[in-house]
CSV table of C-alpha atoms in Angstrom, one decimal:
chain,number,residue,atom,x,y,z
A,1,UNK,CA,106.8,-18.4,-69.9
A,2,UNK,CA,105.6,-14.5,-70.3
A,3,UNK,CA,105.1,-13.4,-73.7
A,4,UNK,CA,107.6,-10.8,-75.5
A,5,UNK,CA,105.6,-9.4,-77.6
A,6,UNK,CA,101.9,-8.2,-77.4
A,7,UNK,CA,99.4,-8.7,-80.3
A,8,UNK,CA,96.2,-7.4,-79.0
A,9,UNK,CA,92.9,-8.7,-76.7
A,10,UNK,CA,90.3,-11.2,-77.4
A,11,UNK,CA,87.0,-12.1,-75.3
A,12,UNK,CA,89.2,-9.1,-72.8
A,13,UNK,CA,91.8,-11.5,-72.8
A,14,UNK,CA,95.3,-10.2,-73.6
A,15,UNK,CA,97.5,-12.4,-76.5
A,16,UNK,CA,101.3,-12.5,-76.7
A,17,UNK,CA,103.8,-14.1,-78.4
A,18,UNK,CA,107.3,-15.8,-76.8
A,19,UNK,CA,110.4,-14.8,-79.0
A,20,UNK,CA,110.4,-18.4,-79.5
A,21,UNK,CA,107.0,-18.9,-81.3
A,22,UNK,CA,109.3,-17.5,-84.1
A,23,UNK,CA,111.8,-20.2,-83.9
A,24,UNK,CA,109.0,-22.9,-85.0
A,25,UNK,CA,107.4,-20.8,-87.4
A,26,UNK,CA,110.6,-20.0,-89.6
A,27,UNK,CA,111.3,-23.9,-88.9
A,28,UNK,CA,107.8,-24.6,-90.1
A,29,UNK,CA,107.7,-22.4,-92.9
A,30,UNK,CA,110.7,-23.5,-94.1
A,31,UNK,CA,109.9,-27.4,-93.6
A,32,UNK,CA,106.3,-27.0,-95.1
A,33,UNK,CA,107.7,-24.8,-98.5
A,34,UNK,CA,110.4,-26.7,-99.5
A,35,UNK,CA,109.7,-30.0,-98.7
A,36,UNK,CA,105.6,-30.6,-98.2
A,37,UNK,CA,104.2,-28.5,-101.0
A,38,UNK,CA,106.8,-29.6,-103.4
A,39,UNK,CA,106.0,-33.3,-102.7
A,40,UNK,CA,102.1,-32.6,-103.5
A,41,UNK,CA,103.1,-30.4,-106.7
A,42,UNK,CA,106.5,-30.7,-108.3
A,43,UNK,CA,106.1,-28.0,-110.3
A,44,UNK,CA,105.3,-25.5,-107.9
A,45,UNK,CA,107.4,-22.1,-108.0
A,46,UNK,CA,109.3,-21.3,-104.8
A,47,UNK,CA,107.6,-18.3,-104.2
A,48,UNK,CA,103.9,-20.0,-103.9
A,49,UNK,CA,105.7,-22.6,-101.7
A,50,UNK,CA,106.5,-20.1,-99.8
A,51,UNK,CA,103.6,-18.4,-99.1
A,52,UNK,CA,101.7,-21.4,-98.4
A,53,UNK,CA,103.9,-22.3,-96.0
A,54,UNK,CA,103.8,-19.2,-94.1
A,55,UNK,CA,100.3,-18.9,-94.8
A,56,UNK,CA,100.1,-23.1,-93.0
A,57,UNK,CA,102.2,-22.0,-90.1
A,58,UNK,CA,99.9,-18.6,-89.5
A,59,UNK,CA,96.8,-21.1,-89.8
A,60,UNK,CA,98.6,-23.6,-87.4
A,61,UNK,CA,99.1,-20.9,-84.9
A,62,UNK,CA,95.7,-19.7,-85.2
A,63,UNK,CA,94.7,-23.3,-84.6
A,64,UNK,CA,96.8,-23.3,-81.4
A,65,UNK,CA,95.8,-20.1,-80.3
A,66,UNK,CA,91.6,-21.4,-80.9
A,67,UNK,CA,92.6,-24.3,-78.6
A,68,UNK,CA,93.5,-21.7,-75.7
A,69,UNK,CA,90.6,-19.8,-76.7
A,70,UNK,CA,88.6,-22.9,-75.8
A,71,UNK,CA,90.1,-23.4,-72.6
A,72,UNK,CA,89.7,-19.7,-71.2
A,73,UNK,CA,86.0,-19.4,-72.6
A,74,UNK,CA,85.2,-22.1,-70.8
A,75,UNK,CA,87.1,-20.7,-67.9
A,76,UNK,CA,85.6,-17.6,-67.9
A,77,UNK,CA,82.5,-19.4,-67.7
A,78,UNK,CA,82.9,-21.0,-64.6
A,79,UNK,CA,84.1,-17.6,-63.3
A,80,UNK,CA,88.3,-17.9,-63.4
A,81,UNK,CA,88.9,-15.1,-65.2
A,82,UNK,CA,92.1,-15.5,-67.8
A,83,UNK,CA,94.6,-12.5,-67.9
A,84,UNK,CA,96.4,-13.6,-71.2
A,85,UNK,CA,97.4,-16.1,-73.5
A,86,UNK,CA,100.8,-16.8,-74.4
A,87,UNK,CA,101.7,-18.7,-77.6
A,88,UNK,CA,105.3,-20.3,-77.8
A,89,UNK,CA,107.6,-22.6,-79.1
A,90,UNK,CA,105.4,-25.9,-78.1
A,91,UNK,CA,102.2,-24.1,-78.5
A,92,UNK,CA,100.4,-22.5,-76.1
A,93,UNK,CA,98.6,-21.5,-72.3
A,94,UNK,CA,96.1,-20.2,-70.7
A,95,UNK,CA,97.0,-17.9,-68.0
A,96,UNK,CA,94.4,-18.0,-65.1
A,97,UNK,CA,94.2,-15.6,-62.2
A,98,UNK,CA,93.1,-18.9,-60.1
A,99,UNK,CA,92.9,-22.5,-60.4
A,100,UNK,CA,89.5,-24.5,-60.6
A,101,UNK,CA,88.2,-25.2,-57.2
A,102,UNK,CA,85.8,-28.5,-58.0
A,103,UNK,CA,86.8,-31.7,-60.3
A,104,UNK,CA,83.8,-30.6,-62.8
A,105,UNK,CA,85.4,-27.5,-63.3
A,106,UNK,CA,88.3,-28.6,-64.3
A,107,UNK,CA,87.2,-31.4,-66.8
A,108,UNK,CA,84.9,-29.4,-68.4
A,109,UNK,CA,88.0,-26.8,-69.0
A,110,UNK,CA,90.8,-29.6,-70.1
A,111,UNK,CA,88.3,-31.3,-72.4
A,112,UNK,CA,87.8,-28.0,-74.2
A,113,UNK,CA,90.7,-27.5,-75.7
A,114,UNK,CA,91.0,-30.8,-77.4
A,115,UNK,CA,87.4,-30.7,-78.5
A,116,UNK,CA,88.1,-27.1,-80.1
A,117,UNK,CA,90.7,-28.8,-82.0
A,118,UNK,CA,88.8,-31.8,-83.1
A,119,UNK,CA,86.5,-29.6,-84.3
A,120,UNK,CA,88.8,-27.7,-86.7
A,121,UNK,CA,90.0,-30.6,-87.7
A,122,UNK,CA,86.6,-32.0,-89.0
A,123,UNK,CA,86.4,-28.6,-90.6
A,124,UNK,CA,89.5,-28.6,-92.5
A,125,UNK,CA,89.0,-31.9,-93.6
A,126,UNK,CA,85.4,-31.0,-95.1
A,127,UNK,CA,87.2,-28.1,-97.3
A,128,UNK,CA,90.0,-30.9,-98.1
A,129,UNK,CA,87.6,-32.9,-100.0
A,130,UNK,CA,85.6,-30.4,-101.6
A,131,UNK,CA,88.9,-28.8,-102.8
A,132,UNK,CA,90.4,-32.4,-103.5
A,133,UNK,CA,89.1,-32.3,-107.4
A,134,UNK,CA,89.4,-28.6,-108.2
A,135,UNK,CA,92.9,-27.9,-106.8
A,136,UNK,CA,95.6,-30.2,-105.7
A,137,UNK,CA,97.8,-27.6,-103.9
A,138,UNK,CA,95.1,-26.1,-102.1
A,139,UNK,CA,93.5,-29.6,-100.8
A,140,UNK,CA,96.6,-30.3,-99.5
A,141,UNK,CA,96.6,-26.7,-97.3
A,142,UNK,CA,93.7,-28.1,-95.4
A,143,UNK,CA,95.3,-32.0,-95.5
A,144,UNK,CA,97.7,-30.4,-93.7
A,145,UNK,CA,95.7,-28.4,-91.2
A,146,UNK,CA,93.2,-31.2,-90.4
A,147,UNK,CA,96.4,-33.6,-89.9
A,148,UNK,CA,98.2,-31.5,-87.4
A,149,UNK,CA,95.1,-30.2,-85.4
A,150,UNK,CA,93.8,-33.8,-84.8
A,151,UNK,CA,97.7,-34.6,-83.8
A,152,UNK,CA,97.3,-31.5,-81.8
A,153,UNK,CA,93.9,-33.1,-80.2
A,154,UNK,CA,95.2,-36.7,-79.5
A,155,UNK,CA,98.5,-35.7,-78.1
A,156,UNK,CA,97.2,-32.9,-75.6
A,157,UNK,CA,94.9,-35.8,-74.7
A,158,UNK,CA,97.6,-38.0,-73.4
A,159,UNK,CA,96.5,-38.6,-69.3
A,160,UNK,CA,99.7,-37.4,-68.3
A,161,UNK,CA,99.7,-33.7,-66.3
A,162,UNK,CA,99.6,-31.1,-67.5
A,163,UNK,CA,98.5,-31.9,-71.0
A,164,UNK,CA,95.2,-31.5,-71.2
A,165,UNK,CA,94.4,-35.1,-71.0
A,166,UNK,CA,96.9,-35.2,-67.3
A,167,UNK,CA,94.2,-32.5,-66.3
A,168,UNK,CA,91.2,-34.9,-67.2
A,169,UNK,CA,92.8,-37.6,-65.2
A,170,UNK,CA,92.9,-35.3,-62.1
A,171,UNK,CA,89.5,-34.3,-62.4
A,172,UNK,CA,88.4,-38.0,-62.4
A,173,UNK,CA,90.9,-39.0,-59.8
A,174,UNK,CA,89.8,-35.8,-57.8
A,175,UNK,CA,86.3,-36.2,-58.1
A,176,UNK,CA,86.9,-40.4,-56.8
A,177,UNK,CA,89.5,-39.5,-54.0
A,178,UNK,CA,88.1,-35.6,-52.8
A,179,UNK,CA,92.1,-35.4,-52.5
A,180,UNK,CA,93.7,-33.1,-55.6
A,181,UNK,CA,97.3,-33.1,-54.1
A,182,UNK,CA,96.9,-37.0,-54.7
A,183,UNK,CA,95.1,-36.4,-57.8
A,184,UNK,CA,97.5,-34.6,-59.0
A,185,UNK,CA,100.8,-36.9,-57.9
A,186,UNK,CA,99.2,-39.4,-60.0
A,187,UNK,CA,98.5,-37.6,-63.0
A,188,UNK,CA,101.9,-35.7,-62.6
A,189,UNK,CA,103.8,-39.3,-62.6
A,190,UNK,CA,101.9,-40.4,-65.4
A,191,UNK,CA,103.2,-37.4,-67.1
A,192,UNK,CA,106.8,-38.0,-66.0
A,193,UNK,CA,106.5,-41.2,-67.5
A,194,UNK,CA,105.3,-40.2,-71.1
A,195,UNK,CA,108.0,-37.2,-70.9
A,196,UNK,CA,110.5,-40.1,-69.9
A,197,UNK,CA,109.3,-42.0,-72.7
A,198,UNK,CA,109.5,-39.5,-75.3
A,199,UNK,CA,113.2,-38.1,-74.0
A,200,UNK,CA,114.6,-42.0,-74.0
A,201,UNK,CA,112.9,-42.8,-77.3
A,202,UNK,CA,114.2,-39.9,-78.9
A,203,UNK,CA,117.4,-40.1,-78.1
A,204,UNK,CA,117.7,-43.4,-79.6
A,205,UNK,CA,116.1,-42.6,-82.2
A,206,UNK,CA,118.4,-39.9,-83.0
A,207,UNK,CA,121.4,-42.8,-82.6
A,208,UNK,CA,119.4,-45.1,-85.3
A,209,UNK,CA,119.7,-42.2,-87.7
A,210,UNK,CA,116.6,-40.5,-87.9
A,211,UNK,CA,118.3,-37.3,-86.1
A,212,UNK,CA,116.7,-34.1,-86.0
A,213,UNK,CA,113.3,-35.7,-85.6
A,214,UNK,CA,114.8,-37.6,-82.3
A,215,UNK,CA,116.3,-34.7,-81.0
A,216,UNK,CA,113.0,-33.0,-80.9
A,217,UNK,CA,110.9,-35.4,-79.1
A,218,UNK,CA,113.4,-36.0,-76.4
A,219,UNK,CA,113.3,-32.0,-76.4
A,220,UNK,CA,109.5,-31.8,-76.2
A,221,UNK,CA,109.9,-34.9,-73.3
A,222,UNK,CA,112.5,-32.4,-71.4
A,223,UNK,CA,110.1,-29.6,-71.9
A,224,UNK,CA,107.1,-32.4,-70.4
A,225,UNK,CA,108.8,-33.4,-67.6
A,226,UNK,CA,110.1,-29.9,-66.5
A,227,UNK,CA,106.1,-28.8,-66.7
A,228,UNK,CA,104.8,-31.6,-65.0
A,229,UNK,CA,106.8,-31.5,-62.0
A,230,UNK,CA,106.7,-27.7,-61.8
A,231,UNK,CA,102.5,-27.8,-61.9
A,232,UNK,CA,102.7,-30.4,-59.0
A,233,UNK,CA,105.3,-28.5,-56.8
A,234,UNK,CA,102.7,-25.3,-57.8
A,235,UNK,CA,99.5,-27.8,-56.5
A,236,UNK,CA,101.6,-28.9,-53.2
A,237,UNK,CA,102.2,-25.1,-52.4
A,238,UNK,CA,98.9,-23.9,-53.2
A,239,UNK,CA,97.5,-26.2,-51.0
A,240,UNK,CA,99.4,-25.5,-48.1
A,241,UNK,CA,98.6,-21.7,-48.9
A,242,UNK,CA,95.0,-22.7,-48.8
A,243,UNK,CA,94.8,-24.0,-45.1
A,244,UNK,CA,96.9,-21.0,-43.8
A,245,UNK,CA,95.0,-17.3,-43.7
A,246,UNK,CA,96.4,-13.9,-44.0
A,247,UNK,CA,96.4,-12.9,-40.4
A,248,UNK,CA,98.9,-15.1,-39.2
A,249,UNK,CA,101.2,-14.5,-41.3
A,250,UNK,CA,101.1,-10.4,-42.4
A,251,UNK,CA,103.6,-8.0,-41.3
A,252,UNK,CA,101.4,-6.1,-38.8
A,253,UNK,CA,104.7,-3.8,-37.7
A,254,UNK,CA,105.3,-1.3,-40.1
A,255,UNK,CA,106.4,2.3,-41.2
A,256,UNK,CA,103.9,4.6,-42.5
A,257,UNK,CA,104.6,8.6,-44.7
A,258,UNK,CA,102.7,11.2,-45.2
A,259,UNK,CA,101.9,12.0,-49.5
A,260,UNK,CA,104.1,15.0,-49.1
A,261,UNK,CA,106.9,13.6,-48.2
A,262,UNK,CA,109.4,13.5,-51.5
A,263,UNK,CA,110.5,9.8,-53.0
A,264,UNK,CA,114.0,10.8,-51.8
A,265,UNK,CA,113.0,10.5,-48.0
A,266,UNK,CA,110.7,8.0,-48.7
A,267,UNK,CA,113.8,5.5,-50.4
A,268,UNK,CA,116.7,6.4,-48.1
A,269,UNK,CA,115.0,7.5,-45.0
A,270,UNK,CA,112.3,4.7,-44.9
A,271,UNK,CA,112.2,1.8,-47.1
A,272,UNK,CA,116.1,1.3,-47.8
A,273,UNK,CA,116.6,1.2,-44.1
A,274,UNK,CA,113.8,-0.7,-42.7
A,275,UNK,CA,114.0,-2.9,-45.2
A,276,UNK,CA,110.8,-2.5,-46.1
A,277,UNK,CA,109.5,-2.5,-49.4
A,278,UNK,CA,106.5,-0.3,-49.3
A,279,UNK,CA,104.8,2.1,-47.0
A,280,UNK,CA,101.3,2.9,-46.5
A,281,UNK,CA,100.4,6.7,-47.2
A,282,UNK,CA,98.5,8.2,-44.3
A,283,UNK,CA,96.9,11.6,-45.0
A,284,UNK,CA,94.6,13.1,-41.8
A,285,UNK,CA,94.3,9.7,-40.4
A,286,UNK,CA,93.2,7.3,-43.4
A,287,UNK,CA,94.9,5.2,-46.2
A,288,UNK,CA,95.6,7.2,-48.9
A,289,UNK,CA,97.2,4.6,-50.7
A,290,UNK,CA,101.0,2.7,-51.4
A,291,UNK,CA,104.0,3.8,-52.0
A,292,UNK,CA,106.3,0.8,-53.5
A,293,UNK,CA,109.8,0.6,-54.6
A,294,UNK,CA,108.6,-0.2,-57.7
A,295,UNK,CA,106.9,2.7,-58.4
A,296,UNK,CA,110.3,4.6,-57.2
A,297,UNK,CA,112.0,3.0,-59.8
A,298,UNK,CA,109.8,4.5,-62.1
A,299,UNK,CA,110.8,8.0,-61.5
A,300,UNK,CA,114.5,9.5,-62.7
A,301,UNK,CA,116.7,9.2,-59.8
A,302,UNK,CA,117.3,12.8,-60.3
A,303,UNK,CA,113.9,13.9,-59.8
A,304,UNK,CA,113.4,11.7,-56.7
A,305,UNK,CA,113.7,15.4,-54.5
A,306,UNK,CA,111.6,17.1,-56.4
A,307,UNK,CA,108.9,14.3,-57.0
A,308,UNK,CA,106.1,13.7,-53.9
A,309,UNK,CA,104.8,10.5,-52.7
A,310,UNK,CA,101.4,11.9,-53.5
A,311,UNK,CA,102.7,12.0,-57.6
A,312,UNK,CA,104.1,8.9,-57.5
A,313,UNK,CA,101.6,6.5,-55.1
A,314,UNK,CA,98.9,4.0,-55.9
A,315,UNK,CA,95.8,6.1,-54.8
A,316,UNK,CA,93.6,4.2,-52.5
A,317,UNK,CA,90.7,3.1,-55.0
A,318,UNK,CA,93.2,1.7,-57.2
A,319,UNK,CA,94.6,-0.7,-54.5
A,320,UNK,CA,94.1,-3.8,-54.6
A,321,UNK,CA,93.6,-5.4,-50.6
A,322,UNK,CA,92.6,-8.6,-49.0
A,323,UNK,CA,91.0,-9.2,-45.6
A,324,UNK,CA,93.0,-10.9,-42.7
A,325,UNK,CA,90.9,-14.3,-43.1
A,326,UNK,CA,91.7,-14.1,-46.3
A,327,UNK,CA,93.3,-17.8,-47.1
A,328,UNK,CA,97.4,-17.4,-48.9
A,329,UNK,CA,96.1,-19.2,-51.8
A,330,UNK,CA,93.9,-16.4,-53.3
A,331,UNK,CA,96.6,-13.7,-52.4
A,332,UNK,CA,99.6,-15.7,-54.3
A,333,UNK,CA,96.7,-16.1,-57.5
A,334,UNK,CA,96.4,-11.9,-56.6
A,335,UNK,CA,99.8,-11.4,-56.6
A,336,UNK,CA,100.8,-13.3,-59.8
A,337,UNK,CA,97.9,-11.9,-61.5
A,338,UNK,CA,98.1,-8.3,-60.9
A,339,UNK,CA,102.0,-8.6,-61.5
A,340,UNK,CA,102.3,-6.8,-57.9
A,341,UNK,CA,104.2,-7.7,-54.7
A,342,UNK,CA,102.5,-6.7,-51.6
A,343,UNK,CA,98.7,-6.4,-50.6
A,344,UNK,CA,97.4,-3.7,-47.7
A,345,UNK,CA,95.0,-5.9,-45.1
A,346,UNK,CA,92.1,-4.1,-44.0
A,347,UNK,CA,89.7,-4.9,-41.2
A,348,UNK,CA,86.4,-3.5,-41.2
A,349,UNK,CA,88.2,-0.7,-43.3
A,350,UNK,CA,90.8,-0.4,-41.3
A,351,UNK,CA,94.9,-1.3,-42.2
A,352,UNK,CA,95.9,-3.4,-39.8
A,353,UNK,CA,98.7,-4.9,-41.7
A,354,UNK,CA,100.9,-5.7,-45.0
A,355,UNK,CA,101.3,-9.1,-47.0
A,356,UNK,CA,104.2,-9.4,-49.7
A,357,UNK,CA,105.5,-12.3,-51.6
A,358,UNK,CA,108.4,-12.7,-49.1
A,359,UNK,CA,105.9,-13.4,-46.3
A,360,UNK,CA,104.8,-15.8,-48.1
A,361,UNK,CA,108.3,-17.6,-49.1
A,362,UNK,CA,109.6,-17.1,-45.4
A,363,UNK,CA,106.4,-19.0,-44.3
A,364,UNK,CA,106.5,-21.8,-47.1
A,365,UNK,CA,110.5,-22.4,-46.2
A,366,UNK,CA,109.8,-22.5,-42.2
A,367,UNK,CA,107.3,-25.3,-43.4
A,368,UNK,CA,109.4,-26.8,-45.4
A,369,UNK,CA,112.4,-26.7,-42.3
A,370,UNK,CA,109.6,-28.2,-39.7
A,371,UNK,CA,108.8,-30.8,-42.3
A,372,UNK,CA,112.3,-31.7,-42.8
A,373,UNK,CA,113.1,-31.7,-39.3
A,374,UNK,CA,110.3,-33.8,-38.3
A,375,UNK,CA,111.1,-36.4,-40.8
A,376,UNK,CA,114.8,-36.9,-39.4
A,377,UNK,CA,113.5,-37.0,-36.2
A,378,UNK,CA,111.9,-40.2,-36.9
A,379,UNK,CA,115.1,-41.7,-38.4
């Protein structure tokens, strides 16, 4: 889920907001002013209910937001880096350029996150008590805080993938087994199961009359199962990627143009023709860099004749390029990461070839096909 809005970097790591983090905080805000606050001070003025409760549900975010911070430093730390975080309706992720690639990695990085928020908790239960006999209203801020970050602790714990706790489980099961697709079937059904659990549970509870509350576990539980077998289709993909390398399957035929060339000839007389979605600029002999259809697309389609390849093209030291043993695994994490759809492959600084995300597709579906077929056969 990409982020809508952009708030700034931290650590160098970019932090966004889903338009549906603001769904929860109005919820929250609402919830916290006229309902919590009131219950702890009944002679509170709406106004001061209401800025504590936005002021909680900023706090809470923050909260959420030090719990991915915890994750990605860690991350960083064992060299993944971590383009962004994204906050959102349920809380929040981590977006890494790469998975871990050893079970210790990966427990030290899910355990993070909960011990972050264990942490905070301690912390805001410390300043509960201290304000406890001075001010009422103001304890009850921090009551509140130290509540829902240890809730935010012991549920990311659960062992079901990909809570934080799912991930712990892999690592443990991955470190035992030296398998992680198995590692992470487990953990994954264990997560189905607690998602099942939640959607089920909810749903009757919202038919005992407790409603709104029901409703929104058995949403949470739809939003836990759809996660957890989305990050084991992602594991089962990744590692098929991982035993394949780039030169078998790269598009090693391909149309090349000159930088003075216009984006006009370059759309209708090359790449809308072939089919092909970007073309290598040769100048005297040597890559001089990309020309994509998405940086067409960038350009006013009535300046396309009047605009060169050279103006428009990603210049050769700002391509990014992988090596024909390069394994599929670390170009789909270069792909996704750099938001981009094809890589040049160089050979001892040669091109000898391009690799795009529908290489990559065409390959996993004619793997899927053979695997499909094979299994009838035996029936």
């Amino acid at each position: 889920m990409k982020s809508s809005f952009k708030l700034g970097r931290i650590l160098g790591i970019e932090i966004g907001i889903h338009a549906s983090w603001f769904i929860i905080f109005a919820l929250l805000s609402w919830s916290l002013s006229v309902a919590y606050y009131p219950s702890i001070d009944e002679n509170i003025s709406p106004f001061t209910g209401w800025t504590l409760g936005i002021l909680s549900s900023l706090l809470l975010f923050g909260s959420v937001l030090a719990h991915e911070l915890g994750h990605s430093f860690i991350a960083i730390r064992q060299g993944i880096p971590v383009k962004s975080i994204d906050l959102f309706i349920f809380g929040g992720v981590s977006n890494l350029t790469k998975e871990p690639d050893n079970p210790a990695a990966e427990f030290r990085m899910a355990i993070s996150g909960p011990a972050v928020s264990i942490v905070l908790a301690l912390v805001f239960w410390v300043f509960q008590i201290v304000f406890s006999s001075q001010n009422a209203t103001l304890a009850g801020v921090f009551l509140y805080l130290a509540q829902i970050n240890a809730m935010l602790a012991i549920f990311n714990l659960i062992p079901g993938f990909p809570l934080d706790g799912g991930r712990v489980l892999r690592a443990i099961i991955w470190n035992a087994s030296n398998d992680i697709r198995r590692a992470t079937r487990i953990s994954a059904g264990v997560g189905l199961g607690f998602a099942y659990l939640l959607i089920f549970g909810g749903i009757a509870a919202a038919f005992l009359g407790i409603g709104i509350s029901g409703l929104w576990l058995a949403l949470i539980g739809w939003f836990l199962a759809s996660a957890a077998q989305g990050s084991f289709q992602q594991t089962v993909i990744s590692e098929i990627l991982r035993e394949v390398n780039v030169s078998r399957v790269m598009k090693r035929e391909f149309k090349t143009i000159e930088p003075d060339n216009t984006l006009y000839q370059a759309l209708h007389e090359y790449i809308l023709p072939l089919n092909q979605r970007a073309l290598p600029v040769f100048e005297n002999g040597k890559l001089a860099g990309l020309i994509s259809l998405s940086d067409i697309k960038k350009i006013p389609t009535n300046q396309l004749n009047q605009t060169s390849v050279r103006q428009a093209m990603t210049p050769f030291e700002k391509l990014r390029t992988v090596g024909p043993e390069e394994h599929l695994g670390n170009v789909l994490n270069l792909l996704q990461s750099e938001d981009i759809n094809q890589l040049p492959v160089l050979s001892e600084g040669k091109l000898i070839g391009l690799i795009s995300r529908t290489n990559l597709i065409e390959y996993l579906q004619m793997r899927q096909e053979m695997e499909t077929g094979q299994l009838n056969s035996k029936h």
